[in-house]
């Protein structure tokens, strides 16, 4: 299971752990905090045009990736 969330600035990110909105003052570059901030927490920036209905106000979406065999 992975998670997708949109940042305040419109950036779309894929997380390996469920993110939570960051409320730290001065947190400019990242608006999401991950529950388990350890070396096994990964994230990837996605094309912001994906999931156009997902906004900053929405909760993260849990997704499942499936590998398609040819």
XYZ file of N, CA, C and O in Angstrom:
280
model
N 0.846 -1.189 0.000
C 0.000 0.000 0.000
C 0.877 1.233 0.000
O 1.869 1.287 0.711
N 0.475 2.219 -0.784
C 1.175 3.496 -0.842
C 0.119 4.600 -0.733
O -1.075 4.327 -0.773
N 0.588 5.825 -0.622
C -0.302 6.954 -0.414
C 0.058 8.084 -1.372
O 1.237 8.328 -1.634
N -0.963 8.795 -1.858
C -0.756 9.965 -2.706
C -1.399 11.156 -2.009
O -2.523 11.062 -1.496
N -0.677 12.276 -1.992
C -1.196 13.500 -1.387
C -0.709 14.695 -2.199
O 0.367 14.659 -2.799
N -1.529 15.753 -2.207
C -1.151 16.984 -2.907
C -0.758 18.018 -1.867
O -1.438 18.231 -0.870
N 0.353 18.681 -2.126
C 0.884 19.709 -1.251
C 0.137 21.025 -1.451
O -0.606 21.187 -2.418
N 0.368 21.980 -0.550
C -0.253 23.307 -0.658
C 0.047 23.968 -1.995
O -0.785 24.659 -2.561
N 1.258 23.766 -2.497
C 1.681 24.415 -3.741
C 1.300 23.624 -4.990
O 1.705 23.963 -6.092
N 0.535 22.529 -4.818
C 0.087 21.744 -5.964
C 0.951 20.553 -6.295
O 0.607 19.757 -7.165
N 2.077 20.405 -5.620
C 2.959 19.264 -5.878
C 2.269 17.973 -5.458
O 1.676 17.899 -4.384
N 2.354 16.952 -6.293
C 1.747 15.654 -6.024
C 2.857 14.684 -5.632
O 3.863 14.571 -6.336
N 2.671 13.989 -4.503
C 3.727 13.128 -3.985
C 3.183 11.750 -3.656
O 2.086 11.622 -3.115
N 3.985 10.731 -3.968
C 3.698 9.348 -3.616
C 4.532 9.009 -2.387
O 5.745 9.242 -2.375
N 3.887 8.479 -1.337
C 4.566 8.148 -0.082
C 4.463 6.655 0.187
O 3.456 6.031 -0.131
N 5.481 6.094 0.851
C 5.419 4.699 1.263
C 4.691 4.549 2.595
O 4.232 3.470 2.927
N 4.601 5.603 3.376
C 3.860 5.611 4.638
C 2.821 6.718 4.587
O 3.006 7.719 3.881
N 1.727 6.571 5.320
C 0.661 7.559 5.297
C 1.164 8.911 5.813
O 1.668 9.016 6.934
N 1.018 9.962 5.000
C 1.443 11.292 5.440
C 0.332 11.991 6.223
O -0.840 11.645 6.107
N 0.743 12.968 7.034
C -0.181 13.801 7.787
C 0.207 15.255 7.541
O 1.385 15.558 7.357
N -0.778 16.139 7.556
C -0.473 17.557 7.341
C 0.498 18.053 8.398
O 0.327 17.799 9.579
N 1.496 18.760 7.956
C 2.490 19.316 8.862
C 1.990 20.671 9.354
O 1.573 21.508 8.563
N 2.035 20.872 10.647
C 1.567 22.135 11.213
C 2.717 22.960 11.780
O 2.492 23.975 12.417
N 3.952 22.510 11.544
C 5.116 23.240 12.056
C 5.216 24.605 11.398
O 5.058 24.748 10.198
N 5.447 25.613 12.213
C 5.596 26.977 11.684
C 6.871 27.060 10.855
O 7.912 26.557 11.241
N 6.797 27.668 9.704
C 7.949 27.847 8.845
C 8.253 26.638 7.978
O 9.283 26.584 7.344
N 7.369 25.673 7.931
C 7.570 24.467 7.124
C 7.204 24.822 5.701
O 6.086 24.642 5.272
N 8.158 25.337 4.924
C 7.870 25.877 3.603
C 7.963 24.856 2.484
O 7.140 24.846 1.587
N 8.973 24.026 2.506
C 9.235 23.140 1.379
C 8.352 21.902 1.347
O 8.036 21.392 0.283
N 7.956 21.400 2.485
C 7.134 20.190 2.562
C 5.939 20.473 3.458
O 6.095 20.945 4.565
N 4.755 20.185 2.994
C 3.559 20.400 3.800
C 3.059 19.123 4.441
O 2.137 19.155 5.237
N 3.652 17.996 4.096
C 3.225 16.713 4.655
C 4.322 16.145 5.521
O 5.499 16.180 5.196
N 3.921 15.602 6.668
C 4.831 14.933 7.583
C 4.464 13.447 7.548
O 3.298 13.105 7.474
N 5.435 12.570 7.589
C 5.168 11.142 7.527
C 5.261 10.569 8.934
O 6.161 10.895 9.690
N 4.295 9.728 9.266
C 4.168 9.160 10.609
C 5.458 8.523 11.098
O 5.855 8.683 12.229
N 6.144 7.805 10.245
C 7.360 7.104 10.625
C 8.524 7.666 9.819
O 8.831 7.179 8.747
N 9.149 8.702 10.319
C 10.253 9.328 9.596
C 11.545 8.556 9.880
O 12.345 8.924 10.713
N 11.723 7.462 9.189
C 12.932 6.670 9.338
C 13.548 6.447 7.968
O 13.060 6.927 6.960
N 14.618 5.709 7.924
C 15.327 5.519 6.663
C 14.535 4.704 5.653
O 14.882 4.668 4.488
N 13.449 4.062 6.081
C 12.663 3.250 5.165
C 11.467 4.012 4.594
O 10.676 3.450 3.865
N 11.314 5.277 4.951
C 10.230 6.097 4.418
C 10.713 6.735 3.128
O 11.678 7.483 3.124
N 10.039 6.429 2.044
C 10.412 6.982 0.749
C 9.260 7.779 0.189
O 8.107 7.567 0.544
N 9.582 8.686 -0.691
C 8.567 9.452 -1.391
C 9.062 9.769 -2.783
O 10.257 9.762 -3.037
N 8.138 10.016 -3.688
C 8.482 10.324 -5.067
C 7.532 11.410 -5.553
O 6.319 11.316 -5.359
N 8.087 12.429 -6.182
C 7.285 13.491 -6.773
C 6.676 12.964 -8.066
O 7.372 12.375 -8.890
N 5.378 13.197 -8.239
C 4.663 12.731 -9.424
C 4.277 13.906 -10.316
O 4.317 15.058 -9.886
N 3.877 13.611 -11.526
C 3.371 14.628 -12.441
C 2.139 15.264 -11.792
O 1.178 14.562 -11.465
N 2.132 16.579 -11.585
C 1.011 17.232 -10.905
C -0.306 17.160 -11.675
O -1.362 17.429 -11.111
N -0.256 16.782 -12.954
C -1.480 16.666 -13.739
C -2.253 15.379 -13.420
O -3.424 15.256 -13.777
N -1.587 14.426 -12.750
C -2.270 13.203 -12.343
C -3.227 13.512 -11.190
O -2.967 14.417 -10.398
N -4.279 12.781 -11.070
C -5.263 12.951 -10.000
C -5.703 14.412 -9.865
O -5.554 15.028 -8.807
N -6.259 15.004 -10.921
C -6.610 16.434 -10.909
C -7.643 16.807 -9.852
O -7.692 17.980 -9.442
N -8.439 15.860 -9.385
C -9.448 16.182 -8.380
C -8.914 16.162 -6.953
O -9.613 16.565 -6.022
N -7.682 15.703 -6.765
C -7.072 15.653 -5.440
C -6.487 17.023 -5.113
O -5.653 17.546 -5.856
N -6.926 17.617 -4.001
C -6.454 18.943 -3.605
C -5.787 18.881 -2.235
O -5.845 17.858 -1.542
N -5.181 19.969 -1.839
C -4.546 20.088 -0.524
C -5.556 19.836 0.593
O -5.234 19.262 1.627
N -6.785 20.234 0.386
C -7.808 20.083 1.414
C -8.225 18.625 1.614
O -8.792 18.281 2.651
N -7.961 17.758 0.628
C -8.337 16.344 0.722
C -7.365 15.576 1.604
O -6.200 15.952 1.761
N -7.853 14.477 2.143
C -6.997 13.551 2.869
C -6.178 12.763 1.847
O -6.588 12.625 0.692
N -5.020 12.225 2.247
C -4.233 11.386 1.333
C -5.061 10.209 0.833
O -5.940 9.711 1.536
N -4.772 9.768 -0.379
C -5.464 8.637 -0.987
C -4.571 7.408 -0.879
O -3.397 7.445 -1.272
N -5.126 6.329 -0.347
C -4.395 5.069 -0.281
C -4.514 4.389 -1.644
O -5.606 4.299 -2.207
N -3.386 3.948 -2.183
C -3.401 3.303 -3.488
C -2.670 1.977 -3.427
O -1.879 1.715 -2.509
N -2.934 1.148 -4.398
C -2.232 -0.121 -4.545
C -1.660 -0.167 -5.955
O -2.392 0.039 -6.930
N -0.392 -0.395 -6.071
C 0.255 -0.489 -7.380
C 0.254 -1.937 -7.837
O 0.544 -2.854 -7.065
N -0.057 -2.134 -9.102
C -0.055 -3.470 -9.688
C 0.879 -3.483 -10.877
O 0.774 -2.618 -11.752
N 1.772 -4.438 -10.918
C 2.669 -4.583 -12.051
C 1.948 -5.372 -13.131
O 1.418 -6.458 -12.875
N 1.957 -4.849 -14.316
C 1.290 -5.495 -15.424
C 2.331 -6.270 -16.233
O 3.335 -5.725 -16.659
N 2.068 -7.538 -16.451
C 2.970 -8.364 -17.244
C 2.523 -8.323 -18.694
O 1.339 -8.350 -18.977
N 3.473 -8.289 -19.596
C 3.141 -8.294 -21.026
C 2.821 -9.670 -21.513
O 3.200 -10.666 -21.088
